[in-house]
mmCIF file of C-alpha atoms and ligand atoms in Angstrom:
data_model
loop_
_atom_site.group_PDB
_atom_site.id
_atom_site.type_symbol
_atom_site.label_atom_id
_atom_site.label_comp_id
_atom_site.label_asym_id
_atom_site.label_seq_id
_atom_site.Cartn_x
_atom_site.Cartn_y
_atom_site.Cartn_z
ATOM 1 C CA MET W 1 63.093 -80.033 61.287
ATOM 2 C CA GLY W 2 65.483 -82.261 63.546
ATOM 3 C CA ASP W 3 66.637 -83.677 60.611
ATOM 4 C CA THR W 4 67.776 -80.532 58.979
ATOM 5 C CA SER W 5 69.890 -79.448 62.151
ATOM 6 C CA GLU W 6 70.886 -82.908 62.509
ATOM 7 C CA ALA W 7 72.644 -82.857 58.953
ATOM 8 C CA SER W 8 73.744 -79.002 59.384
ATOM 9 C CA HIS W 9 75.744 -80.503 62.851
ATOM 10 C CA ASP W 10 77.301 -83.371 60.600
ATOM 11 C CA LEU W 11 78.011 -80.189 57.929
ATOM 12 C CA ALA W 12 79.914 -77.931 60.488
ATOM 13 C CA GLN W 13 81.797 -80.535 61.911
ATOM 14 C CA LEU W 14 82.482 -81.921 58.553
ATOM 15 C CA ALA W 15 84.313 -78.568 57.587
ATOM 16 C CA LYS W 16 85.694 -77.821 61.273
ATOM 17 C CA LEU W 17 87.623 -81.354 60.154
ATOM 18 C CA ALA W 18 88.448 -80.491 56.562
ATOM 19 C CA ILE W 19 89.385 -76.749 57.409
ATOM 20 C CA ALA W 20 91.417 -78.104 60.142
ATOM 21 C CA GLY W 21 93.675 -80.699 57.690
ATOM 22 C CA GLN W 22 92.942 -83.616 59.300
ATOM 23 C CA ALA W 23 92.649 -86.009 56.473
ATOM 24 C CA GLU W 24 92.343 -88.703 58.719
ATOM 25 C CA ASP W 25 89.642 -87.895 60.789
ATOM 26 C CA VAL W 26 87.892 -86.522 58.121
ATOM 27 C CA ARG W 27 87.849 -90.461 56.318
ATOM 28 C CA LEU W 28 86.752 -91.539 60.087
ATOM 29 C CA PHE W 29 83.869 -89.039 60.060
ATOM 30 C CA VAL W 30 82.940 -89.708 56.483
ATOM 31 C CA ALA W 31 82.988 -93.503 57.391
ATOM 32 C CA ARG W 32 80.468 -92.557 60.261
ATOM 33 C CA LEU W 33 78.035 -90.670 57.895
ATOM 34 C CA VAL W 34 77.770 -93.745 55.569
ATOM 35 C CA ARG W 35 76.496 -96.073 58.302
ATOM 36 C CA LYS W 36 74.346 -93.230 59.623
ATOM 37 C CA TYR W 37 72.752 -92.327 56.461
ATOM 38 C CA ARG W 38 72.881 -95.803 54.907
ATOM 39 C CA SER W 39 68.925 -96.290 55.855
ATOM 40 C CA GLN W 40 67.089 -92.793 55.444
ATOM 41 C CA GLU W 41 69.484 -91.552 52.882
ATOM 42 C CA PRO W 42 70.895 -94.422 50.612
ATOM 43 C CA VAL W 43 72.090 -92.475 47.428
ATOM 44 C CA LEU W 44 74.169 -90.162 49.792
ATOM 45 C CA ALA W 45 75.361 -92.686 51.670
ATOM 46 C CA GLU W 46 76.593 -94.123 48.695
ATOM 47 C CA GLN W 47 78.310 -91.231 47.123
ATOM 48 C CA LEU W 48 79.781 -90.611 50.355
ATOM 49 C CA ASP W 49 81.173 -94.235 50.196
ATOM 50 C CA LEU W 50 82.778 -93.942 46.812
ATOM 51 C CA HIS W 51 84.464 -90.683 47.595
ATOM 52 C CA LEU W 52 86.028 -92.486 50.980
ATOM 53 C CA LYS W 53 87.065 -95.146 48.594
ATOM 54 C CA ALA W 54 88.472 -93.241 45.645
ATOM 55 C CA LYS W 55 90.727 -91.097 47.845
ATOM 56 C CA PRO W 56 94.242 -92.379 49.492
ATOM 57 C CA SER W 57 93.804 -93.274 52.874
ATOM 58 C CA ARG W 58 96.915 -91.256 54.312
ATOM 59 C CA ALA W 59 97.089 -88.350 51.815
ATOM 60 C CA PRO W 60 99.130 -85.914 53.811
ATOM 61 C CA SER W 61 97.287 -82.416 53.644
ATOM 62 C CA PRO W 62 99.399 -79.486 52.895
ATOM 63 C CA LEU W 63 96.998 -77.465 55.065
ATOM 64 C CA ARG W 64 98.133 -79.705 57.914
ATOM 65 C CA LYS W 65 100.788 -77.882 60.291
ATOM 66 C CA LEU W 66 102.447 -79.714 63.185
ATOM 67 C CA PRO W 67 100.591 -79.430 66.327
ATOM 68 C CA PRO W 68 101.437 -76.931 68.591
ATOM 69 C CA PRO W 69 102.293 -78.326 71.998
ATOM 70 C CA PRO W 70 99.615 -79.102 74.190
ATOM 71 C CA THR W 71 100.020 -76.081 76.626
ATOM 72 C CA SER W 72 99.009 -72.190 76.756
ATOM 73 C CA GLN W 73 100.717 -69.045 77.440
ATOM 74 C CA GLN W 74 99.681 -70.005 81.024
ATOM 75 C CA GLY W 75 100.897 -73.689 80.919
ATOM 76 C CA LEU W 76 97.130 -74.901 81.233
ATOM 77 C CA PRO W 77 96.973 -77.536 78.501
ATOM 78 C CA VAL W 78 94.683 -76.844 75.557
ATOM 79 C CA ASP W 79 92.808 -78.899 72.889
ATOM 80 C CA ASP W 80 95.699 -79.016 70.028
ATOM 81 C CA GLU W 81 92.885 -78.259 67.211
ATOM 82 C CA SER W 82 90.146 -75.904 68.905
ATOM 83 C CA ARG W 83 93.040 -74.019 70.952
ATOM 84 C CA LEU W 84 90.232 -74.456 73.725
ATOM 85 C CA SER W 85 91.358 -74.437 77.113
ATOM 86 C CA LEU W 86 90.637 -77.872 79.187
ATOM 87 C CA LEU W 87 91.085 -76.361 82.212
ATOM 88 C CA LYS W 88 89.790 -73.097 83.860
ATOM 89 C CA VAL W 89 91.550 -71.878 86.879
ATOM 90 C CA LEU W 90 90.270 -69.965 89.886
ATOM 91 C CA LYS W 91 92.034 -68.942 92.607
ATOM 92 C CA ASP W 92 90.106 -67.182 95.439
ATOM 93 C CA ALA W 93 91.597 -65.698 98.955
ATOM 94 C CA PRO W 94 90.715 -67.832 102.335
ATOM 95 C CA GLY W 95 88.361 -65.332 103.274
ATOM 96 C CA ARG W 96 85.952 -66.321 100.646
ATOM 97 C CA GLU W 97 82.057 -66.018 102.373
ATOM 98 C CA ALA W 98 81.092 -69.768 103.092
ATOM 99 C CA PRO W 99 78.179 -70.630 100.666
ATOM 100 C CA LEU W 100 74.981 -71.195 102.773
ATOM 101 C CA LEU W 101 74.262 -75.090 103.080
ATOM 102 C CA ALA W 102 72.180 -77.063 105.038
ATOM 103 C CA GLN W 103 73.511 -78.296 108.428
ATOM 104 C CA GLY W 104 74.325 -81.789 107.741
ATOM 105 C CA LEU W 105 75.912 -80.810 104.487
ATOM 106 C CA GLU W 106 77.981 -78.270 105.806
ATOM 107 C CA GLU W 107 79.508 -80.605 108.653
ATOM 108 C CA THR W 108 80.260 -83.107 105.853
ATOM 109 C CA LEU W 109 82.435 -80.686 104.251
ATOM 110 C CA GLU W 110 84.331 -78.767 107.347
ATOM 111 C CA GLN W 111 84.872 -82.538 107.845
ATOM 112 C CA LEU W 112 86.639 -83.233 104.576
ATOM 113 C CA ILE W 113 88.633 -79.798 104.888
ATOM 114 C CA GLN W 114 89.691 -80.686 108.312
ATOM 115 C CA GLU W 115 90.902 -84.354 107.063
ATOM 116 C CA HIS W 116 93.204 -82.234 104.430
ATOM 117 C CA GLN W 117 94.608 -79.983 106.501
ATOM 118 C CA GLN W 118 95.451 -82.355 108.848
ATOM 119 C CA ILE W 119 96.707 -84.973 106.366
ATOM 120 C CA LYS W 120 99.624 -85.756 108.081
ATOM 121 C CA ARG W 121 97.900 -86.790 111.316
ATOM 122 C CA LEU W 122 95.688 -89.083 109.221
ATOM 123 C CA THR W 123 98.332 -90.645 107.492
ATOM 124 C CA SER W 124 100.396 -91.347 110.654
ATOM 125 C CA LEU W 125 97.551 -93.228 111.407
ATOM 126 C CA GLY W 126 97.228 -95.457 108.411
ATOM 127 C CA LEU W 127 94.398 -93.610 107.174
ATOM 128 C CA THR W 128 93.722 -91.352 103.907
ATOM 129 C CA PRO W 129 91.328 -88.333 103.959
ATOM 130 C CA THR W 130 88.600 -87.757 101.352
ATOM 131 C CA ARG W 131 89.696 -88.094 98.234
ATOM 132 C CA SER W 132 86.864 -87.629 96.245
ATOM 133 C CA ALA W 133 83.211 -86.305 96.191
ATOM 134 C CA ILE W 134 80.126 -85.973 93.535
ATOM 135 C CA PHE W 135 77.996 -82.880 94.620
ATOM 136 C CA VAL W 136 74.594 -83.756 93.350
ATOM 137 C CA GLY W 137 71.918 -81.205 92.981
ATOM 138 C CA PRO W 138 69.343 -79.186 90.682
ATOM 139 C CA PRO W 139 70.711 -75.916 88.904
ATOM 140 C CA GLY W 140 72.029 -72.946 90.937
ATOM 141 C CA VAL W 141 71.985 -74.536 94.184
ATOM 142 C CA GLY W 142 75.930 -73.852 95.276
ATOM 143 C CA LYS W 143 77.445 -76.700 93.623
ATOM 144 C CA THR W 144 80.499 -74.830 91.937
ATOM 145 C CA LEU W 145 80.202 -72.196 94.408
ATOM 146 C CA THR W 146 81.316 -74.727 96.926
ATOM 147 C CA ALA W 147 83.801 -76.138 95.238
ATOM 148 C CA ARG W 148 85.341 -72.784 94.880
ATOM 149 C CA TRP W 149 84.843 -72.514 98.466
ATOM 150 C CA LEU W 150 86.642 -75.446 98.936
ATOM 151 C CA ALA W 151 89.860 -74.490 97.100
ATOM 152 C CA ALA W 152 90.280 -71.531 98.861
ATOM 153 C CA GLN W 153 89.531 -72.908 102.347
ATOM 154 C CA LEU W 154 92.278 -75.484 101.561
ATOM 155 C CA GLN W 155 94.398 -72.685 100.043
ATOM 156 C CA VAL W 156 94.673 -74.525 96.267
ATOM 157 C CA PRO W 157 93.694 -73.858 93.229
ATOM 158 C CA LEU W 158 90.812 -74.997 91.909
ATOM 159 C CA TYR W 159 91.065 -76.304 88.389
ATOM 160 C CA VAL W 160 87.472 -76.613 86.505
ATOM 161 C CA LEU W 161 87.861 -79.480 83.781
ATOM 162 C CA ASP W 162 85.404 -78.282 80.527
ATOM 163 C CA LEU W 163 83.940 -81.312 79.385
ATOM 164 C CA THR W 164 82.286 -80.283 76.525
ATOM 165 C CA ALA W 165 85.654 -78.463 75.421
ATOM 166 C CA VAL W 166 87.288 -81.975 76.092
ATOM 167 C CA MET W 167 84.474 -83.472 73.971
ATOM 168 C CA SER W 168 84.713 -81.119 71.062
ATOM 169 C CA SER W 169 87.990 -82.434 70.447
ATOM 170 C CA LEU W 170 88.716 -84.293 67.484
ATOM 171 C CA LEU W 171 87.980 -87.864 67.217
ATOM 172 C CA GLY W 172 89.964 -89.966 69.110
ATOM 173 C CA LYS W 173 91.825 -87.037 71.096
ATOM 174 C CA SER W 174 88.840 -86.702 73.820
ATOM 175 C CA GLY W 175 90.723 -89.402 75.961
ATOM 176 C CA SER W 176 94.019 -88.253 76.019
ATOM 177 C CA ASN W 177 92.978 -84.775 76.322
ATOM 178 C CA LEU W 178 91.130 -85.601 79.204
ATOM 179 C CA ARG W 179 93.964 -87.517 80.418
ATOM 180 C CA ALA W 180 96.508 -84.481 79.697
ATOM 181 C CA ALA W 181 93.811 -82.243 81.817
ATOM 182 C CA ILE W 182 93.987 -84.488 84.775
ATOM 183 C CA ASP W 183 97.337 -85.185 84.774
ATOM 184 C CA PHE W 184 98.510 -81.270 84.524
ATOM 185 C CA ALA W 185 95.915 -80.531 87.658
ATOM 186 C CA LYS W 186 97.780 -84.057 89.656
ATOM 187 C CA ARG W 187 100.987 -82.203 89.517
ATOM 188 C CA GLU W 188 100.576 -80.013 92.497
ATOM 189 C CA PRO W 189 97.678 -79.877 95.578
ATOM 190 C CA CYS W 190 94.286 -78.706 94.135
ATOM 191 C CA VAL W 191 90.676 -79.407 93.884
ATOM 192 C CA LEU W 192 89.971 -80.229 90.489
ATOM 193 C CA LEU W 193 86.323 -80.274 89.430
ATOM 194 C CA LEU W 194 84.911 -82.081 86.695
ATOM 195 C CA ASP W 195 81.894 -79.913 86.265
ATOM 196 C CA GLU W 196 78.732 -81.491 84.491
ATOM 197 C CA ILE W 197 80.085 -84.855 84.371
ATOM 198 C CA ASP W 198 77.006 -86.110 83.107
ATOM 199 C CA ALA W 199 77.486 -83.964 79.772
ATOM 200 C CA ILE W 200 79.416 -87.530 78.769
ATOM 201 C CA ALA W 201 76.199 -89.649 79.355
ATOM 202 C CA LYS W 202 73.447 -87.338 77.348
ATOM 203 C CA ARG W 203 76.070 -87.188 74.290
ATOM 204 C CA ARG W 204 75.404 -90.899 74.440
ATOM 205 C CA SER W 205 71.766 -90.267 73.464
ATOM 206 C CA ASP W 206 73.312 -88.495 70.481
ATOM 207 C CA ASP W 207 74.922 -90.031 67.485
ATOM 208 C CA THR W 208 78.248 -89.412 68.953
ATOM 209 C CA ASP W 209 80.577 -92.309 68.638
ATOM 210 C CA VAL W 210 80.102 -94.335 71.590
ATOM 211 C CA GLY W 211 83.434 -95.977 72.012
ATOM 212 C CA GLU W 212 85.069 -92.742 72.056
ATOM 213 C CA LEU W 213 82.618 -91.970 75.031
ATOM 214 C CA LYS W 214 83.465 -94.792 76.616
ATOM 215 C CA ARG W 215 86.637 -94.605 76.844
ATOM 216 C CA LEU W 216 86.396 -91.149 78.360
ATOM 217 C CA VAL W 217 84.457 -92.771 81.027
ATOM 218 C CA THR W 218 86.945 -95.540 81.466
ATOM 219 C CA VAL W 219 89.640 -92.565 82.023
ATOM 220 C CA ILE W 220 87.796 -90.996 84.572
ATOM 221 C CA LEU W 221 87.627 -94.317 86.322
ATOM 222 C CA GLN W 222 91.175 -94.790 86.244
ATOM 223 C CA GLU W 223 91.525 -91.428 87.167
ATOM 224 C CA VAL W 224 89.531 -91.437 90.173
ATOM 225 C CA ASP W 225 91.171 -94.417 91.013
ATOM 226 C CA GLU W 226 94.721 -93.153 91.147
ATOM 227 C CA TRP W 227 93.979 -89.356 92.330
ATOM 228 C CA PRO W 228 96.395 -88.347 95.169
ATOM 229 C CA ALA W 229 95.280 -87.963 98.521
ATOM 230 C CA THR W 230 96.873 -84.371 98.847
ATOM 231 C CA SER W 231 94.353 -82.770 96.234
ATOM 232 C CA VAL W 232 90.405 -83.251 96.230
ATOM 233 C CA LEU W 233 88.810 -84.725 93.066
ATOM 234 C CA LEU W 234 85.022 -83.228 92.860
ATOM 235 C CA ALA W 235 82.550 -84.367 90.375
ATOM 236 C CA ALA W 236 79.307 -82.153 90.023
ATOM 237 C CA THR W 237 75.861 -83.106 88.249
ATOM 238 C CA ASN W 238 72.278 -82.271 88.193
ATOM 239 C CA HIS W 239 71.427 -85.577 86.545
ATOM 240 C CA PRO W 240 72.263 -88.584 89.022
ATOM 241 C CA GLU W 241 70.265 -90.935 86.928
ATOM 242 C CA LEU W 242 72.693 -90.365 83.965
ATOM 243 C CA ILE W 243 76.195 -91.486 85.560
ATOM 244 C CA ASP W 244 77.389 -94.633 85.038
ATOM 245 C CA PRO W 245 77.251 -96.773 88.155
ATOM 246 C CA ALA W 246 80.755 -97.773 88.195
ATOM 247 C CA LEU W 247 81.538 -94.188 88.407
ATOM 248 C CA TRP W 248 79.246 -93.425 90.886
ATOM 249 C CA ARG W 249 80.726 -96.335 93.328
ATOM 250 C CA ARG W 250 84.266 -94.581 92.831
ATOM 251 C CA PHE W 251 83.518 -91.616 94.770
ATOM 252 C CA ASP W 252 84.213 -91.070 98.387
ATOM 253 C CA LEU W 253 81.639 -88.932 99.570
ATOM 254 C CA VAL W 254 78.088 -88.416 97.793
ATOM 255 C CA ALA W 255 77.046 -84.679 98.778
ATOM 256 C CA HIS W 256 73.472 -83.770 98.002
ATOM 257 C CA PHE W 257 72.323 -80.059 97.525
ATOM 258 C CA ASN W 258 68.910 -79.163 97.905
ATOM 259 C CA LEU W 259 66.970 -76.306 97.207
ATOM 260 C CA PRO W 260 67.157 -74.118 100.494
ATOM 261 C CA GLU W 261 64.305 -74.240 103.093
ATOM 262 C CA ARG W 262 62.819 -70.849 104.429
ATOM 263 C CA THR W 263 65.318 -69.997 107.027
ATOM 264 C CA ALA W 264 68.405 -70.565 104.134
ATOM 265 C CA ILE W 265 66.282 -68.481 102.476
ATOM 266 C CA LYS W 266 66.328 -65.959 104.353
ATOM 267 C CA GLU W 267 69.580 -66.024 105.009
ATOM 268 C CA ALA W 268 69.880 -65.962 101.470
ATOM 269 C CA VAL W 269 67.590 -62.441 101.043
ATOM 270 C CA LYS W 270 69.676 -61.002 103.230
ATOM 271 C CA ARG W 271 72.866 -61.555 102.177
ATOM 272 C CA PHE W 272 72.047 -60.873 98.239
ATOM 273 C CA LEU W 273 70.334 -57.631 99.452
ATOM 274 C CA GLY W 274 73.717 -56.439 101.149
ATOM 275 C CA PRO W 275 73.708 -53.164 101.877
ATOM 276 C CA ASP W 276 70.105 -52.613 100.863
ATOM 277 C CA TYR W 277 68.778 -54.974 103.330
ATOM 278 C CA ALA W 278 67.837 -52.357 105.880
ATOM 279 C CA LEU W 279 65.406 -50.921 102.857
ATOM 280 C CA PHE W 280 63.737 -54.635 102.818
ATOM 281 C CA THR W 281 63.590 -55.393 106.665
ATOM 282 C CA ARG W 282 59.756 -55.152 106.485
ATOM 283 C CA TRP W 283 59.705 -57.107 103.517
ATOM 284 C CA ILE W 284 61.760 -59.808 104.001
ATOM 285 C CA ASP W 285 59.283 -62.549 105.793
ATOM 286 C CA ILE W 286 57.016 -62.113 102.829
ATOM 287 C CA LEU W 287 59.971 -62.642 100.317
ATOM 288 C CA SER W 288 61.497 -65.484 102.088
ATOM 289 C CA PHE W 289 58.074 -67.038 101.940
ATOM 290 C CA ALA W 290 57.538 -66.430 98.307
ATOM 291 C CA PHE W 291 60.872 -67.552 97.324
ATOM 292 C CA GLN W 292 60.212 -71.209 98.364
ATOM 293 C CA GLY W 293 60.766 -73.467 95.763
ATOM 294 C CA TYR W 294 63.442 -71.373 94.063
ATOM 295 C CA SER W 295 67.038 -71.898 94.005
ATOM 296 C CA PHE W 296 69.660 -69.619 95.473
ATOM 297 C CA SER W 297 70.756 -68.307 91.910
ATOM 298 C CA ASP W 298 67.253 -67.656 90.612
ATOM 299 C CA ILE W 299 66.792 -65.579 94.455
ATOM 300 C CA GLU W 300 69.954 -63.599 93.565
ATOM 301 C CA ARG W 301 68.887 -63.024 90.040
ATOM 302 C CA ASP W 302 65.543 -61.531 91.334
ATOM 303 C CA ILE W 303 67.045 -59.541 94.301
ATOM 304 C CA GLN W 304 69.685 -58.032 91.849
ATOM 305 C CA ARG W 305 66.965 -56.866 89.824
ATOM 306 C CA PHE W 306 65.772 -55.278 92.783
ATOM 307 C CA ARG W 307 68.731 -53.234 93.777
ATOM 308 C CA ARG W 308 69.128 -52.168 90.298
ATOM 309 C CA ALA W 309 65.678 -51.194 89.739
ATOM 310 C CA LEU W 310 66.139 -49.001 93.287
ATOM 311 C CA ALA W 311 69.637 -47.474 92.544
ATOM 312 C CA LEU W 312 68.076 -46.136 88.996
ATOM 313 C CA GLY W 313 65.412 -44.929 90.997
ATOM 314 C CA THR W 314 63.002 -46.785 88.742
ATOM 315 C CA ALA W 315 61.120 -48.558 91.215
ATOM 316 C CA SER W 316 60.107 -48.407 95.030
ATOM 317 C CA ASP W 317 60.896 -51.344 97.484
ATOM 318 C CA LYS W 318 56.938 -51.568 97.619
ATOM 319 C CA GLY W 319 56.226 -51.106 94.091
ATOM 320 C CA LEU W 320 59.099 -54.208 93.253
ATOM 321 C CA VAL W 321 57.698 -56.507 96.108
ATOM 322 C CA GLU W 322 54.317 -55.773 95.139
ATOM 323 C CA ASP W 323 54.441 -56.808 91.276
ATOM 324 C CA PHE W 324 57.038 -59.681 92.495
ATOM 325 C CA ILE W 325 54.517 -60.952 94.695
ATOM 326 C CA LYS W 326 51.535 -60.782 92.177
ATOM 327 C CA ALA W 327 53.535 -62.431 89.483
ATOM 328 C CA ARG W 328 54.027 -65.531 92.199
ATOM 329 C CA THR W 329 51.257 -65.803 93.487
ATOM 330 C CA ILE W 330 50.083 -67.590 90.042
ATOM 331 C CA ALA W 331 52.005 -70.440 90.755
ATOM 332 C CA LEU W 332 51.050 -71.305 94.315
ATOM 333 C CA ASP W 333 48.358 -73.122 95.599
ATOM 334 C CA ARG W 334 44.986 -71.717 97.481
ATOM 335 C CA GLN W 335 46.677 -72.218 101.155
ATOM 336 C CA ASP W 336 50.133 -70.660 100.131
ATOM 337 C CA ARG W 337 48.297 -67.887 98.502
ATOM 338 C CA ILE W 338 46.205 -67.582 101.514
ATOM 339 C CA GLU W 339 49.236 -67.815 104.354
ATOM 340 C CA LEU W 340 51.333 -64.933 101.929
ATOM 341 C CA ALA W 341 47.893 -62.489 102.466
ATOM 342 C CA VAL W 342 47.907 -63.249 105.654
ATOM 343 C CA LEU W 343 51.553 -62.318 106.096
ATOM 344 C CA LEU W 344 50.792 -58.982 104.592
ATOM 345 C CA ALA W 345 48.356 -58.048 106.520
ATOM 346 C CA GLN W 346 50.302 -58.662 109.322
ATOM 347 C CA GLN W 347 53.740 -57.409 108.393
ATOM 348 C CA THR W 348 53.027 -54.474 106.310
ATOM 349 C CA ARG W 349 50.499 -51.610 106.140
ATOM 350 C CA LEU W 350 49.079 -52.450 103.083
ATOM 351 C CA SER W 351 45.406 -52.377 102.712
ATOM 352 C CA GLN W 352 42.957 -55.434 102.640
ATOM 353 C CA HIS W 353 41.969 -54.192 99.222
ATOM 354 C CA ALA W 354 45.797 -53.959 98.091
ATOM 355 C CA ILE W 355 46.400 -57.148 99.279
ATOM 356 C CA SER W 356 43.705 -58.910 98.082
ATOM 357 C CA ASP W 357 44.532 -57.657 94.575
ATOM 358 C CA ILE W 358 48.147 -58.665 94.961
ATOM 359 C CA THR W 359 47.083 -62.341 96.171
ATOM 360 C CA GLY W 360 43.847 -63.157 94.674
ATOM 361 C CA VAL W 361 42.677 -64.280 98.058
ATOM 362 C CA SER W 362 39.259 -62.367 98.937
ATOM 363 C CA ARG W 363 38.895 -59.925 101.466
ATOM 364 C CA ASP W 364 36.760 -61.760 103.500
ATOM 365 C CA THR W 365 39.141 -64.902 103.821
ATOM 366 C CA ILE W 366 42.007 -62.268 104.504
ATOM 367 C CA ARG W 367 39.520 -61.257 107.344
ATOM 368 C CA LYS W 368 38.997 -64.080 108.182
ATOM 369 C CA TYR W 369 42.459 -65.294 109.310
ATOM 370 C CA THR W 370 43.895 -61.937 110.335
ATOM 371 C CA SER W 371 41.154 -61.209 112.953
ATOM 372 C CA THR W 372 42.272 -63.920 114.813
ATOM 373 C CA PRO W 373 46.436 -63.523 116.783
ATOM 374 C CA ILE W 374 48.710 -64.431 114.586
ATOM 375 C CA ALA W 375 49.633 -67.853 115.829
ATOM 376 C CA ASN W 376 45.855 -68.987 115.704
ATOM 377 C CA ALA W 377 45.660 -68.155 111.904
ATOM 378 C CA LYS W 378 48.764 -70.012 111.317
ATOM 379 C CA LYS W 379 47.701 -72.724 112.783
ATOM 380 C CA LYS W 380 44.327 -72.032 110.888
ATOM 381 C CA ILE W 381 45.711 -72.267 107.734
ATOM 382 C CA THR W 382 48.147 -75.642 108.396
ATOM 383 C CA SER W 383 45.148 -77.096 109.621
ATOM 384 C CA LYS W 384 43.303 -76.669 106.571
ATOM 385 C CA ARG W 385 46.324 -77.917 104.648
ATOM 386 C CA GLY W 386 45.242 -81.016 106.131
HETATM 387 N N1 ATP L 1 74.108 -72.537 98.428
HETATM 388 C C1 ATP L 1 74.828 -71.073 98.232
HETATM 389 N N2 ATP L 1 74.856 -69.941 98.862
HETATM 390 C C2 ATP L 1 74.858 -68.776 98.365
HETATM 391 N N3 ATP L 1 75.014 -68.511 97.189
HETATM 392 C C3 ATP L 1 74.596 -69.424 96.282
HETATM 393 C C4 ATP L 1 74.238 -70.781 96.522
HETATM 394 N N4 ATP L 1 74.298 -71.529 95.582
HETATM 395 C C5 ATP L 1 74.172 -70.383 94.376
HETATM 396 N N5 ATP L 1 74.265 -69.494 94.918
HETATM 397 C C6 ATP L 1 74.214 -68.569 94.348
HETATM 398 O O1 ATP L 1 74.065 -68.724 92.809
HETATM 399 C C7 ATP L 1 75.419 -68.504 92.205
HETATM 400 C C8 ATP L 1 75.218 -69.902 91.049
HETATM 401 O O2 ATP L 1 75.631 -70.840 91.733
HETATM 402 P P1 ATP L 1 76.374 -72.209 91.729
HETATM 403 O O3 ATP L 1 77.338 -71.751 90.387
HETATM 404 O O4 ATP L 1 77.032 -72.838 92.547
HETATM 405 O O5 ATP L 1 75.510 -73.280 91.367
HETATM 406 P P2 ATP L 1 75.237 -75.356 90.905
HETATM 407 O O6 ATP L 1 75.275 -75.678 91.803
HETATM 408 O O7 ATP L 1 76.696 -75.453 90.367
HETATM 409 O O8 ATP L 1 74.348 -75.169 89.803
HETATM 410 P P3 ATP L 1 74.697 -75.732 88.119
HETATM 411 O O9 ATP L 1 73.603 -76.847 88.697
HETATM 412 O O10 ATP L 1 73.780 -74.864 87.197
HETATM 413 O O11 ATP L 1 76.299 -75.559 87.529
HETATM 414 C C9 ATP L 1 76.520 -68.537 92.837
HETATM 415 O O12 ATP L 1 77.510 -67.943 91.864
HETATM 416 C C10 ATP L 1 75.692 -67.923 94.020
HETATM 417 O O13 ATP L 1 76.128 -66.516 93.801
HETATM 418 MG MG1 MG L 2 77.446 -75.201 88.541
#
């Protein structure tokens, strides 16, 4: 199964190179296939090797056209062969809503903004502002969003470098593509985001040319070192363990983005509900509890779903929340289920029967915890957690 998909991948890559008329790259690729298949498919490897030797090494291909200049209409650099844009540009108004961030992180980023807004003051004192930062955290917690917000705050464009597009370029070209993209970004003050910087490391486990990937890392290392103080170079990753230690050290700042805590979840629920907030007031605490362990983007997705159903009139707020809680309780431990049941009993008019049905907590247990005042019930549950 794995073999078939690998072979398909190789075939597709070969076709791509051949159709593009890149004879030299085809030869390099075939040479690599010979090495790769030598032990598993010796006959195939030998045949490929024969073809390789039979063909003159530098036959100009009639299909080959002169490469177009490495810029697109908007002046953004593109890969010669695929014409894929290597950089995406995003320009947001400075009034953009700030991402919801943990307090420490918010303060760190505020300081970074200040440093760039008051760069003259810093330089007059012989100091340089933070030039680079790496954002670390699970998916959907605001790494990309924060990069956008930072750029908007600094009133500069945000360029996002598509490392996958860089790596899909022809053999030997990814390093120069990367340099071209970064050089382009360096021309004016900006925020450049190297999104999913671990993509390079991930590819190392592939059959991809290790030398090529090493070159890419070297280019990034140099570029981080030479990055101008008037711009901010950001990198984002979900996999800090895959980042080259040499690269890791180069960044001025490491910013950790975590899954939201309960208060941030509540803020997020309010924000994502927007004008439908009023309709959900009685469910806010319950939803905030149930969304624990979710990323912001997962919370947003569920809330958008609620809002669409309400807009279309296909469900009620009560029905939506009940269904959501029912599905959610499966993943909760017993103490969390009880806490949720107590919240439902205290904050909604649902019957104990309905609550038991939704949460799977027996009516006796619900009664036991709700017969005491709220504060005591909470204490009781938390003391049980031990
Ligand atoms: N901290 C946050 N505050 C407000 N909204 C957020 C936050 N984090 C994520 N979101 C919402 O989720 C969406 C996706 O977030 P974003 O793309 O920034 O995640 P990410 O951390 O870059 O994830 P990935 O690692 O998958 O790239 C955002 O566009 C926004 O709507
Ligand atoms: Mg992202």
